[in-house]
Coordinates of C-alpha atoms and ligand atoms in Angstrom, one line a residue:
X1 CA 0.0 0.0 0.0
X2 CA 1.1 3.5 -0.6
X3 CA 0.2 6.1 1.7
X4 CA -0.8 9.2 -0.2
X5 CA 0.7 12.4 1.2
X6 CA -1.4 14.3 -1.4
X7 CA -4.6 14.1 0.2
X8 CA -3.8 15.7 3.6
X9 CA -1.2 18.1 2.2
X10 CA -1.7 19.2 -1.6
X11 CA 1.2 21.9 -1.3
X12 CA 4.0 18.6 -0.7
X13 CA 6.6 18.9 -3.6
X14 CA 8.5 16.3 -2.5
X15 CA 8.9 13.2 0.2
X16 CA 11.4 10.3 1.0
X17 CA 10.0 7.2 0.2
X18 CA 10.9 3.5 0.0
X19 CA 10.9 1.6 -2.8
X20 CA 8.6 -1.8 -2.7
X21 CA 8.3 -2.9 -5.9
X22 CA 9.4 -2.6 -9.7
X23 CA 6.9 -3.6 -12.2
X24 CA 6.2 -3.4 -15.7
X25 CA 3.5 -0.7 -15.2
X26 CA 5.9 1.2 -12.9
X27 CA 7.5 2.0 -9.8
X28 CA 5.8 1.8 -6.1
X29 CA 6.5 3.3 -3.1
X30 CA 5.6 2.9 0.8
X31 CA 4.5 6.7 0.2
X32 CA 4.6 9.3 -2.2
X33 CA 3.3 12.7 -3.1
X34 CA 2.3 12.3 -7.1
X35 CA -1.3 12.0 -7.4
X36 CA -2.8 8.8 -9.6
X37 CA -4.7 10.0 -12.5
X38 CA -8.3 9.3 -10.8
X39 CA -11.8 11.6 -11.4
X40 CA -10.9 13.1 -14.1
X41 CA -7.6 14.8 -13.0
X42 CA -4.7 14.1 -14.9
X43 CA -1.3 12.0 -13.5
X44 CA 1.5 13.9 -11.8
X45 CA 4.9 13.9 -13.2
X46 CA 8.2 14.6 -12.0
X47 CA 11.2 12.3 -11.3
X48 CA 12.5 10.3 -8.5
X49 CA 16.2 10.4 -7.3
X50 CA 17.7 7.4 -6.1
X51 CA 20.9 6.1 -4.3
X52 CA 24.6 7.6 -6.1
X53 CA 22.9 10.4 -8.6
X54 CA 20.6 7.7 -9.4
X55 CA 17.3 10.2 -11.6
X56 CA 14.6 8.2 -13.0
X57 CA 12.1 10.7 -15.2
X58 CA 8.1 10.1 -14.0
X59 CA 6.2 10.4 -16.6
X60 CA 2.8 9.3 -15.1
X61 CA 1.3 8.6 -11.9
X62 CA -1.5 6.1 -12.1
X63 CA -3.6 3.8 -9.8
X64 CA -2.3 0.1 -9.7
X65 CA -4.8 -2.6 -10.6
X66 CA -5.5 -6.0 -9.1
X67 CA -6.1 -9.2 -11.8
X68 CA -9.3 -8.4 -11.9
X69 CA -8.9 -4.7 -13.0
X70 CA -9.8 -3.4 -9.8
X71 CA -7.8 0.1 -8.3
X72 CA -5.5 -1.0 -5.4
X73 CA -4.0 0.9 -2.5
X74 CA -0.6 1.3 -4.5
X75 CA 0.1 4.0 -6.6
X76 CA 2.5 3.0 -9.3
X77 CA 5.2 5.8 -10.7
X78 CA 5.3 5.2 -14.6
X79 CA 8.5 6.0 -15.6
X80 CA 9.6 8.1 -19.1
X81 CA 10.3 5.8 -22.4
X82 CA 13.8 6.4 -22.3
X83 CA 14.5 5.4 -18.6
X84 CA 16.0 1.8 -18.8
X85 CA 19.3 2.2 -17.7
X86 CA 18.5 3.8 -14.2
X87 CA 15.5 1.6 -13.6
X88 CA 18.2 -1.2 -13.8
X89 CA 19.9 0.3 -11.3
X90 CA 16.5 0.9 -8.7
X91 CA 16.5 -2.2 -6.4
X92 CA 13.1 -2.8 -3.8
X93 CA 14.4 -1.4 -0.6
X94 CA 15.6 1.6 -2.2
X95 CA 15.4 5.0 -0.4
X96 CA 14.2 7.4 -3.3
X97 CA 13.1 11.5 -2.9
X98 CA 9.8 11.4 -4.9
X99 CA 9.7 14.8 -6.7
X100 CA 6.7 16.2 -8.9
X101 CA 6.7 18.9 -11.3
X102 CA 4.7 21.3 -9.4
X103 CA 4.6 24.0 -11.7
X104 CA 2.4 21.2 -13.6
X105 CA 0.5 20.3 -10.4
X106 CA -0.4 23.7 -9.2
X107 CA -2.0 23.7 -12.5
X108 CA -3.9 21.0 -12.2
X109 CA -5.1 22.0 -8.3
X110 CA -5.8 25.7 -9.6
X111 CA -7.9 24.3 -12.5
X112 CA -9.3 21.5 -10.6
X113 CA -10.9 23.9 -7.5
X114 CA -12.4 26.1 -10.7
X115 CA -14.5 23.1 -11.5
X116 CA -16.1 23.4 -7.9
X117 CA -16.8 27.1 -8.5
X118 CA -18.2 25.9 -11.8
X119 CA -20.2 23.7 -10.2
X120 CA -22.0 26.6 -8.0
X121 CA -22.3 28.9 -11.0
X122 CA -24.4 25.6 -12.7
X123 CA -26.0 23.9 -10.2
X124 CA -27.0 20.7 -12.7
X125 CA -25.7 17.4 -12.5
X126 CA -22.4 16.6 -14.2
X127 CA -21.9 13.8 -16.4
X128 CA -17.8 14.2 -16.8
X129 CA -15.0 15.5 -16.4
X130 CA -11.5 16.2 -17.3
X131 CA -8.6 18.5 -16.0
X132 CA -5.7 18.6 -17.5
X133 CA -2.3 21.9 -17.3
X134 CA -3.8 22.8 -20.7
X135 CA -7.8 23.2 -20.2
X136 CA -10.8 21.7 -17.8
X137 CA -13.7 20.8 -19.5
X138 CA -17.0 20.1 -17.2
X139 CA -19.9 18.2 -19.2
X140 CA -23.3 19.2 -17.4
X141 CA -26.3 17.0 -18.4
X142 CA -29.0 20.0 -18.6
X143 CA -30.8 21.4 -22.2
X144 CA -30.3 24.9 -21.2
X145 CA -28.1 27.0 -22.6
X146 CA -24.9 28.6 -21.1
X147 CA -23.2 32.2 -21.8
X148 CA -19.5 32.1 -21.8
X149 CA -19.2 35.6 -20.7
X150 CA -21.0 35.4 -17.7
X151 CA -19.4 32.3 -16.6
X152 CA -16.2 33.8 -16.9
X153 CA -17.4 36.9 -15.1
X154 CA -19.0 34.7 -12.1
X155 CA -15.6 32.9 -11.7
X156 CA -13.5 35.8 -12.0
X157 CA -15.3 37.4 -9.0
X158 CA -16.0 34.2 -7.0
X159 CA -12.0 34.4 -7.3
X160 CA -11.3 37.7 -6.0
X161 CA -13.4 37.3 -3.3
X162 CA -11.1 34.8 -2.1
X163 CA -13.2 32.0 -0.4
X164 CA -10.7 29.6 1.7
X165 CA -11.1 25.7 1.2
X166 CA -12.1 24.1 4.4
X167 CA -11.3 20.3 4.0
X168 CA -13.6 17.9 6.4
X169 CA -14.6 14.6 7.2
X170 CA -18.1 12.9 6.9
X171 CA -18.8 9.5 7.6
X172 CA -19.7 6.7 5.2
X173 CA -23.0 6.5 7.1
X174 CA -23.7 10.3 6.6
X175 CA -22.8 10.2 3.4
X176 CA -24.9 7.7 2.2
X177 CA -28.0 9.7 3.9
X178 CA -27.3 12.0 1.8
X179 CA -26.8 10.9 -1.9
X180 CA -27.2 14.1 -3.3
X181 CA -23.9 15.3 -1.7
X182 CA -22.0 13.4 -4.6
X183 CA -21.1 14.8 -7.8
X184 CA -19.9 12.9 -10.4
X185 CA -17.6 15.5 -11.1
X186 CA -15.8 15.1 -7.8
X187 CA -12.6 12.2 -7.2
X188 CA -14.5 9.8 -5.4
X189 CA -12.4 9.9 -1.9
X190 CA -11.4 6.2 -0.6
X191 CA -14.3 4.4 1.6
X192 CA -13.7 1.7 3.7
X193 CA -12.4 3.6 6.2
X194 CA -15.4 4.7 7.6
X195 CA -14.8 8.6 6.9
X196 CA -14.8 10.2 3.4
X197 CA -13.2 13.5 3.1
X198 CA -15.3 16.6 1.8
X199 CA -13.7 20.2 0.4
X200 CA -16.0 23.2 1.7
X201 CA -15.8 26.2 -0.3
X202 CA -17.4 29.3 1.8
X203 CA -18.9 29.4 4.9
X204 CA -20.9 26.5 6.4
X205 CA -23.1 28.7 8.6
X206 CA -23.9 31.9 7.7
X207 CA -25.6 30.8 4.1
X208 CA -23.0 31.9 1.6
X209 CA -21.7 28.2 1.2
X210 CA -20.6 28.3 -2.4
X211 CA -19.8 24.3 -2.9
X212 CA -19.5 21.4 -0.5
X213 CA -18.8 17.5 -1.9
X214 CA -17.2 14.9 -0.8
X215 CA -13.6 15.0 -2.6
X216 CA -10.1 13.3 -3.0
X217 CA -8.5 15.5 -5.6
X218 CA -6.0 18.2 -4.7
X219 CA -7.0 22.0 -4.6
X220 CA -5.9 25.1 -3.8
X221 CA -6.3 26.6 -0.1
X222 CA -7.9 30.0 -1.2
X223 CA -9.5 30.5 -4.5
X224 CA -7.6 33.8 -5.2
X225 CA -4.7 31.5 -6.0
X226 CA -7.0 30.0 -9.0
X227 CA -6.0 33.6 -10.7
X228 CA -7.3 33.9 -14.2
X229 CA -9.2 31.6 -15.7
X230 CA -11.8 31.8 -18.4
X231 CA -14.6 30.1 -20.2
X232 CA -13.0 29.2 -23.8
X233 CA -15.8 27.3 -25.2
X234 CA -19.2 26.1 -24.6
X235 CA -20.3 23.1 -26.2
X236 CA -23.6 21.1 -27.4
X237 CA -22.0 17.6 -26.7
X238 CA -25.8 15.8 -26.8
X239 CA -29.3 16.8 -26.6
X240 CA -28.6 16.6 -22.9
X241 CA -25.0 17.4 -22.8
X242 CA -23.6 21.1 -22.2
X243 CA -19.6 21.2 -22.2
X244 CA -17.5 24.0 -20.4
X245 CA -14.4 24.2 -21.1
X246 CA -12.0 26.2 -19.0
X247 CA -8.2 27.6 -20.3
X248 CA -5.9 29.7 -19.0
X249 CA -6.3 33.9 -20.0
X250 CA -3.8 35.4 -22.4
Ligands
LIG380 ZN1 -12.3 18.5 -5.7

């Protein structure tokens, strides 16, 4: 298993970590801090540094999979094409500094906590969704349609008014009384546990709650730090299908 220092610290560039095992679909570690490509949000890359200058390029981070194609508690590290001769070199046992590229990553968390403000600006269930460093898109089943400006407009100022993210804790229990909490969009947190984590955005108690879901992607802590983003393109993608897509501003 590989204990994910992501989810209770997003801002982690880097961690020791020991190695446990080298397999074809990559390289994993007792813990790490590159987030597994999982609801929607891309991989993390970067590059883990081993033992005499070892440097093994990451070019992908994804869940491993049991024989039956189910996610397991190990993350595995995929490494770049070219890597060969340093993987040779990794043995299990290894002590290795996991590093991502976070200038990638803080991408990726800025765009991801604009699909939460997206969500409050279109309060319709979502049927997909992808973030990447390049764009977001958000598909929202609803017939409706959307203007562009005043999407971009709502999350410009839902920006600069700098809402802090408040992460939590509801139980499974809770969480299954109240179904509607879920949105597709959002990285379905691990259960088993017994608690599932949720990402508040806005206050709980004095009405101006903005968004609240259960969560295991990585955000931002404020939304000022989203910056500027804006609304490149609204598309029909069915009869029932409306597709925001989100890039950065020239
Ligand atoms: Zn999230």
């Amino acid at each position: 298993m590989t204990q994910d220092l992501f989810r209770s610290d997003a801002y982690l560039r880097e961690c020791e970590a020991k190695v446990l095992r080298i397999e074809e679909g990559g390289i994993v570690l007792d813990r790490t801090v590159f987030y597994p490509q999982g609801g929607g949000q891309a991989g993390d890359s970067g590059s883990l540094g081993g033992p005499n200058g070892l440097a093994i390029a990451i070019a992908d981070s994804r869940k491993a999979k049991d024989e039956r194609g189910k996610p397991t508690a190990d993350i595995l590290h995929v490494p770049a094409p070219d890597q060969e001769a340093a993987l040779a070199a990794l043995r299990p046992g290894d002590t290795v500094v996991a590093r991502i590229d976070w200038e990638r990553r803080h991408k990726l968390m800025r765009f991801h906590t604009a699909t939460h403000l997206l969500c409050h600006l279109v309060p319709q269930p979502v049927d997909g969704c992808s973030i990447t460093p390049e764009y977001a898109r958000l598909d929202f089943h609803m017939t409706d349609p959307l203007d562009k400006d005043a999407l971009t407009a709502g999350l410009a100022r839902l920006v600069a008014e700098a809402h802090a993210l408040e992460v939590g804790a509801i139980s499974d229990a809770e969480l299954d009384a109240n179904p509607a909490l879920v949105k597709s969009m959002s990285v379905q947190p691990p259960r088993g546990s017994g608690q599932v984590r949720t990402i508040r955005i806005g206050g709980a108690d004095d009405g101006a709650r903005i968004d609240y879901q259960p969560c295991g992607g990585t955000h931002v802590a404020n939304t000022r730090e989203i910056g500027a983003v804006v609304v490149s393109k609204i598309e029909k993608k069915s009869a029932h299908t409306r597709r925001v897509v989100l890039g950065w501003a020239a």
